[in-house]
Short mmCIF file of C-alpha atoms and ligand atoms in Angstrom, two decimals:
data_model
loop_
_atom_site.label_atom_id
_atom_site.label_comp_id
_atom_site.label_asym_id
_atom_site.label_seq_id
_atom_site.Cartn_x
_atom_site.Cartn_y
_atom_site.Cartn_z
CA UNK A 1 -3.36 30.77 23.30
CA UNK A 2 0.27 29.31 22.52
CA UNK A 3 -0.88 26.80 25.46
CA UNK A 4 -3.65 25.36 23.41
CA UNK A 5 -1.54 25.50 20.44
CA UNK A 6 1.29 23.81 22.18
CA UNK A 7 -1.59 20.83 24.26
CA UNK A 8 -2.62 20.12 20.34
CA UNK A 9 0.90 19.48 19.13
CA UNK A 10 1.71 17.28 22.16
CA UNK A 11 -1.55 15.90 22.80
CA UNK A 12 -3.48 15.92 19.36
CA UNK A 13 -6.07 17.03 20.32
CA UNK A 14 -8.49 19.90 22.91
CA UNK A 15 -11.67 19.23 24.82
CA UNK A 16 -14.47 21.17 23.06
CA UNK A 17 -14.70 24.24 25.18
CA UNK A 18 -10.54 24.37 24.39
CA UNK A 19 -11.22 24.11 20.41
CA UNK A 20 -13.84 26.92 20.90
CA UNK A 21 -11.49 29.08 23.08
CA UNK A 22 -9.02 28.74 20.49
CA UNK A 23 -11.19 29.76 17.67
CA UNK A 24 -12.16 33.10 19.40
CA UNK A 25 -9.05 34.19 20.86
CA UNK A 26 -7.11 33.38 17.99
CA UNK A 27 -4.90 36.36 17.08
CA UNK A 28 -2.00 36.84 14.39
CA UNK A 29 0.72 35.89 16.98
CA UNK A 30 -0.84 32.71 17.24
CA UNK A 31 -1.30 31.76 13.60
CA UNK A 32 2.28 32.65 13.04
CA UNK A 33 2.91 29.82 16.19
CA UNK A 34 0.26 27.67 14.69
CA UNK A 35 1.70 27.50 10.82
CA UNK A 36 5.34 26.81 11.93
CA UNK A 37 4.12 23.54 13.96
CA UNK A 38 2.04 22.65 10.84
CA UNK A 39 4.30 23.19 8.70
CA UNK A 40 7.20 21.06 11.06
CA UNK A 41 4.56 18.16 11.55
CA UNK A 42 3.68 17.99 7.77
CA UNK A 43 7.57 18.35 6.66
CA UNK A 44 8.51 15.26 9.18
CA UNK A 45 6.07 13.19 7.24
CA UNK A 46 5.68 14.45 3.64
CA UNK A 47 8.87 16.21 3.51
CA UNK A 48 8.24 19.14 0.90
CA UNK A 49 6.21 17.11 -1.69
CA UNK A 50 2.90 17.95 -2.11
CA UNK A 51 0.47 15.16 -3.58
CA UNK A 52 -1.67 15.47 -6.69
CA UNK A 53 -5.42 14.62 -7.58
CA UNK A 54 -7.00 14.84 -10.59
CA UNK A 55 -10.76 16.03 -10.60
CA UNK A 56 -12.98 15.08 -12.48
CA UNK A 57 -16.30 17.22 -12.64
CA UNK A 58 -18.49 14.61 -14.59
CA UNK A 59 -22.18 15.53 -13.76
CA UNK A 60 -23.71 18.72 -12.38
CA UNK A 61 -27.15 17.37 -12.27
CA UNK A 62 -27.74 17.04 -8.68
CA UNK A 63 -31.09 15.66 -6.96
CA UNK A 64 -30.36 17.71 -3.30
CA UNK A 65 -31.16 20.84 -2.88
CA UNK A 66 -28.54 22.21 -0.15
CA UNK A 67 -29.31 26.13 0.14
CA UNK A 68 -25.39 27.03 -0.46
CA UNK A 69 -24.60 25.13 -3.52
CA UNK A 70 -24.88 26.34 -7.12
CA UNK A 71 -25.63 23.22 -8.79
CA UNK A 72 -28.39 22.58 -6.23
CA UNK A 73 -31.60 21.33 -7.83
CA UNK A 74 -33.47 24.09 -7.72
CA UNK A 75 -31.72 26.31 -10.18
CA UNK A 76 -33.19 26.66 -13.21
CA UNK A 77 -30.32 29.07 -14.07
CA UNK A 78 -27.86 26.44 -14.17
CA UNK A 79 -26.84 24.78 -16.98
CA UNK A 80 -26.98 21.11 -16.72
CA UNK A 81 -24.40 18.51 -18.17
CA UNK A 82 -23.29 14.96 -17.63
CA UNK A 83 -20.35 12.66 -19.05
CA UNK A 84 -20.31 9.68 -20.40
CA UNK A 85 -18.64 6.85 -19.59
CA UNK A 86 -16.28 7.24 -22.25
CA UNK A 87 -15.66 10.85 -21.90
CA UNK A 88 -14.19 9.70 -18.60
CA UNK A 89 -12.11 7.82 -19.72
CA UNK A 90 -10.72 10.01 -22.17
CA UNK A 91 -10.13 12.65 -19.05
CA UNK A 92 -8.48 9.33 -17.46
CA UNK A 93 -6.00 9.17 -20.09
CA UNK A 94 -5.00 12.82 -20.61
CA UNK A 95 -4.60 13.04 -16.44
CA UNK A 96 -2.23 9.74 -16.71
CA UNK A 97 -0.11 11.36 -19.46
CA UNK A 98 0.31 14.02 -17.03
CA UNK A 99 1.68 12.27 -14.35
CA UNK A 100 -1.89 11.74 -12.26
CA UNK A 101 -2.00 8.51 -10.65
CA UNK A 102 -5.30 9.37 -8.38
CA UNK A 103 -8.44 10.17 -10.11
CA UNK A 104 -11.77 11.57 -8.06
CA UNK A 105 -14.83 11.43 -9.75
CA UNK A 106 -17.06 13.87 -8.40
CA UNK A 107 -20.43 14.97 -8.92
CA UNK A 108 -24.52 16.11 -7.76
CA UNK A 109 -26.23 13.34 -6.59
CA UNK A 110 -27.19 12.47 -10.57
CA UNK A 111 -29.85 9.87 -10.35
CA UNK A 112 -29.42 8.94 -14.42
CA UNK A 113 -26.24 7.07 -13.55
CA UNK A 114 -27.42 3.92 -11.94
CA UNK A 115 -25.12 2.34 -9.22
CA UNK A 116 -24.66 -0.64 -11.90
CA UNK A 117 -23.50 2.44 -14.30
CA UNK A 118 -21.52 4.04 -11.53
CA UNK A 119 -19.76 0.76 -10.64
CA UNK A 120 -18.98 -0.05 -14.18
CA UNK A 121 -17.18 3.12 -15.26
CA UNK A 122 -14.64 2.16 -11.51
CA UNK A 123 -14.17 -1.29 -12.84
CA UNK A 124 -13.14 0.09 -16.66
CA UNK A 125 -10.82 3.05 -14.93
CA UNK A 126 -9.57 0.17 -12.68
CA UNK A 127 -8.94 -2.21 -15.68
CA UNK A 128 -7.28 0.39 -17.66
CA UNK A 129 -5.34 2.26 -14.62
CA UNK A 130 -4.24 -0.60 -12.25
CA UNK A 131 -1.61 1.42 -10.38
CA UNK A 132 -4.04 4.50 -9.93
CA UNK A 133 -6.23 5.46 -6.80
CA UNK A 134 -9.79 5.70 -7.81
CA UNK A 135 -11.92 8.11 -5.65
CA UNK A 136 -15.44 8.87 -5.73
CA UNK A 137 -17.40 12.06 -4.30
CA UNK A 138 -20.93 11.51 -5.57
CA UNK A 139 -23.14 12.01 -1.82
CA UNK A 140 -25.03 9.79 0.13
CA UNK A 141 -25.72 6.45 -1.25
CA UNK A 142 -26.77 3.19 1.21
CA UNK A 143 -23.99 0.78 2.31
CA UNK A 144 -25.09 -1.52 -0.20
CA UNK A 145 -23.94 1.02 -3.30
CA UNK A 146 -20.82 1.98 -1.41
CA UNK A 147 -20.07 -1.72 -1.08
CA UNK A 148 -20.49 -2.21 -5.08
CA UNK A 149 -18.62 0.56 -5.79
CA UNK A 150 -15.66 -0.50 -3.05
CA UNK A 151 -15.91 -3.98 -4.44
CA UNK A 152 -15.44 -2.71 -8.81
CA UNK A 153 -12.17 -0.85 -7.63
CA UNK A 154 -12.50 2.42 -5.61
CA UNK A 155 -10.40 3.46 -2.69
CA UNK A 156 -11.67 6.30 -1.60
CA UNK A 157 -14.32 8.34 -0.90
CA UNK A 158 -15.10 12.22 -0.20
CA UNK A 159 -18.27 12.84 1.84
CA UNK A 160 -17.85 16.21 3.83
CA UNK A 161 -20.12 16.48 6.94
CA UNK A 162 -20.79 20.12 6.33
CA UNK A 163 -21.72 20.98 9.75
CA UNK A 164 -21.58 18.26 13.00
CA UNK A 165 -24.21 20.64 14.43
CA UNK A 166 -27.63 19.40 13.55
CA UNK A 167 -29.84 22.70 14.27
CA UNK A 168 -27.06 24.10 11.49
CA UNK A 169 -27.77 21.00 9.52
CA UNK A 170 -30.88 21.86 9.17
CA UNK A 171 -30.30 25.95 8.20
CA UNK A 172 -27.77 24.75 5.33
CA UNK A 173 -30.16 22.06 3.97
CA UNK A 174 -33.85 20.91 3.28
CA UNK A 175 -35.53 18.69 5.41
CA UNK A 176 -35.23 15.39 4.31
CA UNK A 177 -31.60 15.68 4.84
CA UNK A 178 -29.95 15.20 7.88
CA UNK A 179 -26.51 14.97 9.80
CA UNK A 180 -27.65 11.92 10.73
CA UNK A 181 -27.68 10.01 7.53
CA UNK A 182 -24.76 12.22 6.60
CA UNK A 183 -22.73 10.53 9.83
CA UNK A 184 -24.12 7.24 8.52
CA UNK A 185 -23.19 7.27 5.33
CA UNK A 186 -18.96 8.31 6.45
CA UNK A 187 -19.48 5.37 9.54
CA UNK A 188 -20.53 2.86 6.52
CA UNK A 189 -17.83 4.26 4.00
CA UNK A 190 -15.14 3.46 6.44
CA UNK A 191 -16.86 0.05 7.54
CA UNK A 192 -16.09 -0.82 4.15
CA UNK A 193 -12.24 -0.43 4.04
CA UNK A 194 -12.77 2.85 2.17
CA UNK A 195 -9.96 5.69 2.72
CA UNK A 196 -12.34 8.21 3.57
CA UNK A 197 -12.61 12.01 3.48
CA UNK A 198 -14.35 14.11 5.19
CA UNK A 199 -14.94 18.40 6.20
CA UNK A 200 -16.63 21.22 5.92
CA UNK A 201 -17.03 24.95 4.75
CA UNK A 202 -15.74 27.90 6.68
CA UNK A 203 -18.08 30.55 7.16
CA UNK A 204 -20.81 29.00 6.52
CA UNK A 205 -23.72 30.60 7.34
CA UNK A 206 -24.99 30.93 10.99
CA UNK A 207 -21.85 28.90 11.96
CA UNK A 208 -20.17 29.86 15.12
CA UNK A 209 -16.81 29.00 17.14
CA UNK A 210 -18.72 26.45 19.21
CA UNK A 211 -20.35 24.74 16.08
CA UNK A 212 -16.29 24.83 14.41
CA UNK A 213 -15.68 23.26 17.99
CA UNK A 214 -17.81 20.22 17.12
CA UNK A 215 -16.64 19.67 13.76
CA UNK A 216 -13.31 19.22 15.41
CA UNK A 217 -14.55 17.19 17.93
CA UNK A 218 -16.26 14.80 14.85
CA UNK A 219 -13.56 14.77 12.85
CA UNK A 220 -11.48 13.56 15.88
CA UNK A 221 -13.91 10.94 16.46
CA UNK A 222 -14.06 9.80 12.81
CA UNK A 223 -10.61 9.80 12.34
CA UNK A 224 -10.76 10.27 8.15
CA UNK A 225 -7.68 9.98 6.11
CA UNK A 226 -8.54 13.09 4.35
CA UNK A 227 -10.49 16.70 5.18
CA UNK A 228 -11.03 19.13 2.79
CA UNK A 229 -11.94 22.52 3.90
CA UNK A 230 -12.62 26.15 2.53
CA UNK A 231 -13.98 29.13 2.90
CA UNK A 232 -17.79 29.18 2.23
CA UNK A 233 -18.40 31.22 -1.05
CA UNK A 234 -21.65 32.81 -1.74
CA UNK A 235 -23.61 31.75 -4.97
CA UNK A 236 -26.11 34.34 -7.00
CA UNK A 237 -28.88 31.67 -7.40
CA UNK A 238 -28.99 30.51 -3.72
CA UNK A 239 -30.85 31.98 -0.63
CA UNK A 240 -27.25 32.79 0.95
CA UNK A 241 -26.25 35.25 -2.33
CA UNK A 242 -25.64 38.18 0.09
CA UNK A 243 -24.13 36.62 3.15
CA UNK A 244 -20.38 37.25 3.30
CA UNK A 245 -17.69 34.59 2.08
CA UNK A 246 -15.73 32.69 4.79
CA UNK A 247 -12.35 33.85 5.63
CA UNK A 248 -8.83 33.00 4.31
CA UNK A 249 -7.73 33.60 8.01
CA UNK A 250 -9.58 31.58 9.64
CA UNK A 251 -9.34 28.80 6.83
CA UNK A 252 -5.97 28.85 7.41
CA UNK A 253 -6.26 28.73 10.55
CA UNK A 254 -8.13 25.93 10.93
CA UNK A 255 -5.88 23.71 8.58
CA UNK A 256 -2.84 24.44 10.89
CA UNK A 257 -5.06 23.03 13.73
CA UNK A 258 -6.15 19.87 11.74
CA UNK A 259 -2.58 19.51 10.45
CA UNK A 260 -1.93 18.89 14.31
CA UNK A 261 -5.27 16.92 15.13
CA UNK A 262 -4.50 14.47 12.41
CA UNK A 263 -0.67 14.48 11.13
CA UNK A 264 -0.59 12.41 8.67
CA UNK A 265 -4.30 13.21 7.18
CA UNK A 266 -4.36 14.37 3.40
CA UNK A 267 -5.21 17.81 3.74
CA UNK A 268 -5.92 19.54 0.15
CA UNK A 269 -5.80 23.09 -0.43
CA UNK A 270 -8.87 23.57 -1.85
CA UNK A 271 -9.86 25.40 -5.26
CA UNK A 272 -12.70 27.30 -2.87
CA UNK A 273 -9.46 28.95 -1.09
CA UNK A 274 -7.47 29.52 -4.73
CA UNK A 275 -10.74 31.41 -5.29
CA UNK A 276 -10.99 33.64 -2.17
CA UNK A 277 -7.46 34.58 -2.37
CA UNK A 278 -5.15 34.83 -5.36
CA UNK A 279 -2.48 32.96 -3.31
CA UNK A 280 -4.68 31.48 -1.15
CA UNK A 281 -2.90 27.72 -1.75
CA UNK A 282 0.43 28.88 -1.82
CA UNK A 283 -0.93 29.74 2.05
CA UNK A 284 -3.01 26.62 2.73
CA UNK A 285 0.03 24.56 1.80
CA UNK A 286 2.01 26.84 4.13
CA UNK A 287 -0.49 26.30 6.97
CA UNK A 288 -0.30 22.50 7.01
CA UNK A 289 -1.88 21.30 3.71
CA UNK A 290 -0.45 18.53 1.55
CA UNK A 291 -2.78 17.58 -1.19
CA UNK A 292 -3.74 20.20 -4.49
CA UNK A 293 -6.78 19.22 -6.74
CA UNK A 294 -5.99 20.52 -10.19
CA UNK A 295 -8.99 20.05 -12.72
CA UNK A 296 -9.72 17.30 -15.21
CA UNK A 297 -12.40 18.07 -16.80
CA UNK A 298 -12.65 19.04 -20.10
CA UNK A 299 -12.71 22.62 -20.58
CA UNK A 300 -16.09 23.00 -21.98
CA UNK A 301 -17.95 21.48 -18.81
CA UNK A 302 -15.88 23.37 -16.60
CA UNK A 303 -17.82 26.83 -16.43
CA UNK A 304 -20.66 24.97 -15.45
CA UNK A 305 -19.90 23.33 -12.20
CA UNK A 306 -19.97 26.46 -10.59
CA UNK A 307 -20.44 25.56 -6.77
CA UNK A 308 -19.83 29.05 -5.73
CA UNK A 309 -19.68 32.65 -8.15
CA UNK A 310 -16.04 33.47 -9.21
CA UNK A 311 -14.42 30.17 -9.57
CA UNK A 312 -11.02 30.33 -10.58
CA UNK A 313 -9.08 27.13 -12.71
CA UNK A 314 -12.69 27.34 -15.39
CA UNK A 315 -10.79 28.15 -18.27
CA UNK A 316 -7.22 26.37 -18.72
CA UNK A 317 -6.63 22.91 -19.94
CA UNK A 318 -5.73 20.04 -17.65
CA UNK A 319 -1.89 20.55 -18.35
CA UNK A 320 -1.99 24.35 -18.00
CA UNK A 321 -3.47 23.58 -14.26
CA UNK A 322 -0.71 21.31 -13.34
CA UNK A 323 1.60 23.52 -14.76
CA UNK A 324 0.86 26.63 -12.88
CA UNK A 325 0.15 24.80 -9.48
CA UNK A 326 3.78 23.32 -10.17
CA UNK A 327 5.23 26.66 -10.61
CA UNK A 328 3.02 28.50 -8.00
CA UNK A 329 4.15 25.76 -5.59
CA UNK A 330 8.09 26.12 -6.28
CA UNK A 331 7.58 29.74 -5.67
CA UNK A 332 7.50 28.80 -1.96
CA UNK A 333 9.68 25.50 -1.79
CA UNK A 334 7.56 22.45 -2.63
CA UNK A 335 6.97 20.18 -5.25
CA UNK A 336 4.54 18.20 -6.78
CA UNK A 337 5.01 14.20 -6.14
CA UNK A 338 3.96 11.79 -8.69
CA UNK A 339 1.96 8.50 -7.31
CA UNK A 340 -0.90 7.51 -5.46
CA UNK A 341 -0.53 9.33 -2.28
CA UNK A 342 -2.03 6.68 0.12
CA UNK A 343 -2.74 7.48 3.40
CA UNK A 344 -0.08 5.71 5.92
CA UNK A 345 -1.11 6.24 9.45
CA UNK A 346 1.28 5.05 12.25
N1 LIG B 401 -22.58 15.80 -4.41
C1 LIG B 401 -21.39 15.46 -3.70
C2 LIG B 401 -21.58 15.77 -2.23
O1 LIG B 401 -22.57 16.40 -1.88
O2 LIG B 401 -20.73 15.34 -1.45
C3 LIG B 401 -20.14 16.13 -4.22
C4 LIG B 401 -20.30 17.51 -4.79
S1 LIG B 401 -20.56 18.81 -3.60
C5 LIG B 401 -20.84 20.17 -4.68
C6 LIG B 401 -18.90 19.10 -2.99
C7 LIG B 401 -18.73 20.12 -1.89
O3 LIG B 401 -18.82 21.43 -2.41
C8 LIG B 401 -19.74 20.11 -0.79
O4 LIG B 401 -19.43 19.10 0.13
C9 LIG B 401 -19.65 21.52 -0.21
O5 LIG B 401 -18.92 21.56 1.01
C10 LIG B 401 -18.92 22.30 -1.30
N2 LIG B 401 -19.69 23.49 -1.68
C11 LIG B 401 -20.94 23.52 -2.19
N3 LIG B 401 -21.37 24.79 -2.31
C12 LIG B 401 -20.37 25.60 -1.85
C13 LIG B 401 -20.23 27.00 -1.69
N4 LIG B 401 -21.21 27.84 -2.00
N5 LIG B 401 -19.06 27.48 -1.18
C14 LIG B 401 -18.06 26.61 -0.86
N6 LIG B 401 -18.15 25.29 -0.98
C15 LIG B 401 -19.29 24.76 -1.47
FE1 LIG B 402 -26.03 18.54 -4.89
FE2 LIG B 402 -24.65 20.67 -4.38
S1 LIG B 402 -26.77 20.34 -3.94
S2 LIG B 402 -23.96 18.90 -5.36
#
């Protein structure tokens, strides 16, 4: 295995069948090989800073109906919300004051925000934040939205693939959705100058090592500036309640090996592995990840864009977040840099 480790750190990157190989063979040994490469690639470039996002949860209405997510149409056990424009704003303004200088907007695919409404609230943060990175994660729109939206202010954009298998496409989502469009939509997004980020869940279900193999193989091909990944996490009011969660081993694992696919990619540790794993960032971040996500959103909202069951982060005020991050991330030697964090490839 330390030969596939080692072709990936010199080479950047395995044939399929290698990726695979590597997947199923993996063993402790190797992880232990794995993280220190990570962890010497990301030093050389980020040194021990880590870079900070602030999230901002503003709609869990959501038109799609993906079979793993909580906030999926279907549930009528969900509670619905949305923000207004201003509310925004005001989570704008308390992330500034605490040092955030990139704000992502995410949200369900929430048809009552028009992409005239969507593009207005980027131009007023982008008025009122000029030095900030504006990022959107709001699904698949056409090129002509994305273009708006580029066009009042954003930078980036967060669209994970979710699978670059389509047969497991098509067990994680209705029909009427496909990788396809998915693809299209990421192709378009970087047409458009966008900083774009891209990934997928671990331990999904019916994913294998060969299906991990081609979402390795995509993400090499697409070449994002970002890829956020964690473990799958089972939701009560979704078909996949009983399967099992995804692993923090083999999350880990597979951030050391994107570390060294793409070194300079913006690699978050996700709340999703925070969740699996009391110290399950401290890890990511010691496995090759650069980039934490604390929460925006006011506190009220935040029990209700519930992705997965057991959330962690629902509870504590924006500063609270930041603060604990900043002190969990000490523990083990790294800091939190303030700024936008672009990407700079070589
Ligand atoms: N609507 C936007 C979209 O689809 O890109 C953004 C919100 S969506 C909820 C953000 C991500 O949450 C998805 O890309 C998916 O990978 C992740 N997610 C959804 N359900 C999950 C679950 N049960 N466990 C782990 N991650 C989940
Ligand atoms: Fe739309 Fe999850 S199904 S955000």
């Amino acid at each position: 295995m330390n030969g596939l480790i080692d072709k990936l750190y010199h080479e950047n990157t395995l044939s399929g069948g290698e990726f695979a190989a590597l997947i199923k063979n993996r063993k402790q040994a190797d992880a232990g090989a794995l993280f220190a490469k990570a962890r010497e690639v990301s030093k050389r470039r980020f040194g021990n800073g880590l870079y900070i996002r602030g999230l901002i949860e503003f709609s869990n209405y959501c038109g799609n109906d993906c079979h793993y997510c909580g906030i999926r149409r279907g549930n009528r056990h969900c509670e619905r919300y949305r923000l207004s424009a201003d509310d925004i704003l005001q989570c704008c303004a308390n992330g500034y004051a605490l040092g955030f200088r990139t704000f992502v907007l995410q949200s369900g695919e929430d048809g009552a925000y028009s992409d005239g409404d969507l593009a207005d609230i980027v131009v007023r943060i982008r008025k009122a934040y000029p030095d900030c990175a504006i990022t959107l994660s709001i699904g698949e729109k056409s090129y002509e939205a994305y273009q708006r939206f580029f066009e009042s202010g954003a930078d980036r954009y967060l669209l994970r693939h979710e699978t670059a298998n389509a047969e497991h496409y098509a067990k994680l989502h209705p029909a009427g959705m496909s990788l396809a469009n998915r693809k299209q939509c990421l192709y378009h997004l970087k047409q458009l100058g966008y900083q774009v980020g891209t990934g997928f869940m671990v331990g999904s279900p019916y994913q294998t090592a060969e299906t991990l193999a081609e979402d390795l193989t995509f993400i090499k091909e697409l070449d994002p500036q970002m890829v956020g990944i964690g473990p799958f996490l089972p939701h009560k009011d979704t078909r996949f309640a009983e399967e099992k969660a995804g692993s923090l081993e083999l999350t880990l694992f597979l951030i050391g090996v994107l570390r060294l696919m793409l070194p300079n990619a913006l690699i978050p540790a996700t709340t999703a592995v925070g969740t699996v794993d009391a110290r399950g960032r401290e890890q990511a971040v010691l496995a090759g990840a650069n980039v934490l996500m604390p929460n925006l959103s006011p506190v009220a909202v935040r029990k209700k864009y519930l992705l997965y069951d057991n959330k962690i982060c629902t509870g504590e005020e924006a500063a609270e977040c930041r603060d604990c991050l900043r002190r969990r991330m000490e523990s083990i030697g790294y800091r939190l840099t303030v700024g936008r964090g672009d990407y700079s490839g070589e």
